[in-house]
Amino acid sequence: MANQSERAQWLGASMLAIIVAATAVPAMAQDAAPQTDSAPQDDPASTIVVTGFRAALENAVNVKKNAQTIVESVSAEDIGKLPDASIGESIARLPGLTSQRLFGRANSIAIRGASADLSSTTLNGRPQTSTGEQRNVEFDQYPAEVVSRVDVYKTPQANLIHQGLVGTVDIRTIRPLDYGKQLIAVGARGVYADLGKVNADSNDMGYRLTGTYVDQFAGDRIGVALSVAYSDEPYQSKEFEAWGYADTPDGQKVIGGIKPFGVSTQLKRLGIQGSVQMQATDTLMLTFDGFYGDFKDKQIKRGVEFPLYWSSASLVPGSTMTDGNFINKGTFTNVEAVVNNHGYERTSKIFSSGFNAKYTGDDGWSASFDFGYSRTDRSELSLETNAGTGYGPGVGATDTLDFVSTKTGTRFTSSQLDYSDPNLMVLTDPLGWGAGAPLGHQEGYYNDRIIDDELKSYQIEFGKEIESSFLSKITAGLGYTDRTKSKTPEEYFLNLANGATSLVLPEQYRMGGTDLSFIGVGPILSYDPFKLLEDGVYVLTTNPSKDVPAKAYSVTERVMSAYLMADIRADVGSAELTGNVGVLAQNTEQKSRGFQNLAAADLVPTTRGATYWDVLPSANLSLRFPSDFVIRLSGAREIQRPRFEDMKVSLDYGYNTNSGVITGTGGTPTLRPYRAWAADMNFEKYFGTKGYVGLQLFYKKLQSYVYRETVPFDYTGLPVILPPGVTDLQGTITRPVNGSGGKLYGFEVAGTVPFEVITPALEGFGLTGGAGYTKTSIRPGVGASAEDLPDYSRWVANGTLFFEKWGFSARGSVRYRSSFVGQFVGFGGERELRRALSETIVDAQIGYEFQKGSALEGLSFFLQGQNLTDEPFVSVDTGASIQIRNYQSYGARYMAGFNYRF
């Protein structure tokens, strides 16, 4: 780990580089937020122009104030400059929202504390394919530098045809004619990972570069915008993972086995976004836009797997905690450990494009046509290799380990073996895991999961403004989406070349040992598994099991939409009533194709599916008072389509060495969406467009939701590989089913308050953020007790205290998420529910922008720190606070950089 002196030197060098760059090169004009609805505006003559973070907040407040639905928004401080290092971090700071971290970065977004599976994401209003196996977009696929604004719709309206149950995230990119000025902007930042080099062949420093060009031609009738962002950044973590906790014969609990890892990830991402706008006539606007992302996430995980109670090891108990009757200290003897050098490489290419033609007539008629295309090609390779003291169980040297289990996991206070000795730890199959493999042994495993996701969307809309005392516009439209998502597995056993069953690691492949002192082991044998495969030290042996192709699936979903919506505008006393009422009707046809093991020797191709209708009425009303007080009321029927994996027809199963029975998982091709009736009420007080305070109340009655049900299953007649001596073909299967009778309700308090509205003496200071409480309840199965929806947090809160004046800026942010029951992949590959503990993330940023008239006008620079308190991610067995299943420490991250606008 880098010491404090090295860190200070790096930060100092970064800041020096920024000052030097300033003498050669110039922060960017803010991207004005488009108006979503008309409302009384401040007198321009009395408006004080602000820039930077305060301007971004005012833009966001303006969007929220004038919207017809309940919306949260975040705007770029300048073109190519969101308030945070990632789009996920920026969205997670909005009221009622939070994030789920992946290797320390904000990857998915939870709206109102609910799972990301219950929301949807669009790019410029169009649905998007995703890099994961599910629907929810992983936000790290979009560089923050190519985003102009993000709107989060918490309530639907009829023409929002790609809605989610708890919300819809719409990512907006630059529109050059709307921007209306020429711009050339560049930016760069250096990145430092506080944990240092967890693995010797990893990096603790990286960088990000960005450039943006916006211009208008032909008398401002043609506009062009292009943004490019490239990042090469490391992420480091130290991870403890438990197999689980075993029951002893005397009714106590004890650790069953552990897998600690040092994890290093190198993320390389190229993002290119461009748009062309053409004012073809005074009434016709044409817009073309596209996004391309090339994403490579390469990861090395090195650690030691310690089979403990669930093995041939012997336990000598020490002390026992009275809380849970848990053996928290003792000694394991005869431990046969496995040294792991695993490599993971996820690559994805994302392409998204669209065309929009919008006609606005002088007679009140309007029409638009929109086409969108999105495609993602992803490969996720898992390369796992093993080493140990001998080939097969009971052959090599064993260890004696004194252990202690605490709230940070299980660590060892003494051990006898040197896990970095290449003559002791040899490449082999230490525990005989490959007994059923073609060669009778395996020294590792190769598993590549190939995802293809393609989506086309069409939407046509007609509108007519009308002169009425109540209705102001009638809108009707049609939409159609066609999406196909498929998964193809490629799996091989890894064997040593020339039929060898063990090999001393050749000297040229040895590298500095990864240090596992955080669990009391020290350095371990370390090498690059990709290099060993590339050089032929390992060879691939096909896995002939029919359960490999049985994991493949393809799901096609076609949705036809039709909607009718009426805008409302009327005077109610001194107040104004605005909003809309409408209805959206959708016909869905879904089909899943895959293989099922229906006979002992054959894989049978199977296609199943369903067709169904949903009718979704909605109403959004806002009563706007002259005092800038707004009351909003919304009611709607909402849906969220199920996960693609849950809709697959294929069946995946195998013998579970942990439970001692055959377990399987499968999908349900006829699965229906989550469906709910929803009501929202907001009370909002605005201070012009400078800020607001608000209270949000919401309630959703779930008529249908998806949960996974485990039931007995007879595997007789299906090809199953069983251990010697095992003949029982009775097992279990877990499949998704539709439940009913749930609910989700709560409240949020939120606001953006510049302190100058309290007293002019505090101009420049302010606070933005909010807190939300959500309660959920479902009954998964007939007669089952009520429980929470998975991945839901009861409390979410965030706040940012900021100062910005005279070019100086400083802000500190805190983000909190209470504990939730998360969905994890268990020891045998089956789905497990574990409780993820609460977390509080602290970030901070300081910066300076040279002011107008300065020789360096146009230049801004900043220093930012993320996760400053090194908040870990922790999960435990449900109902047991001491039984730690995951404890992941990511360290802090520091960034120093500049932005320059010509």
mmCIF file of C-alpha atoms in Angstrom, residues 10-11 14 188-192 205-208 233 862 864 894-898:
data_model
loop_
_atom_site.group_PDB
_atom_site.id
_atom_site.type_symbol
_atom_site.label_atom_id
_atom_site.label_comp_id
_atom_site.label_asym_id
_atom_site.label_seq_id
_atom_site.Cartn_x
_atom_site.Cartn_y
_atom_site.Cartn_z
ATOM 1 C CA TRP A 10 1.236 12.317 -6.262
ATOM 2 C CA LEU A 11 -1.434 14.861 -5.344
ATOM 3 C CA SER A 14 -1.172 16.433 -10.112
ATOM 4 C CA ALA A 188 -8.430 15.650 -17.730
ATOM 5 C CA ARG A 189 -8.101 14.102 -14.319
ATOM 6 C CA GLY A 190 -5.730 11.807 -12.501
ATOM 7 C CA VAL A 191 -7.075 9.044 -10.241
ATOM 8 C CA TYR A 192 -5.448 7.451 -7.193
ATOM 9 C CA MET A 205 -3.112 5.345 -10.474
ATOM 10 C CA GLY A 206 -5.135 6.085 -13.598
ATOM 11 C CA TYR A 207 -6.540 8.909 -15.688
ATOM 12 C CA ARG A 208 -9.561 10.208 -17.602
ATOM 13 C CA GLU A 233 -8.740 3.605 -14.041
ATOM 14 C CA PHE A 862 -10.652 20.541 -8.786
ATOM 15 C CA GLN A 864 -12.148 15.285 -5.253
ATOM 16 C CA TYR A 894 -8.796 10.691 -4.997
ATOM 17 C CA MET A 895 -9.086 12.636 -8.255
ATOM 18 C CA ALA A 896 -7.398 15.834 -9.367
ATOM 19 C CA GLY A 897 -8.190 17.425 -12.693
ATOM 20 C CA PHE A 898 -9.081 20.419 -14.811
#
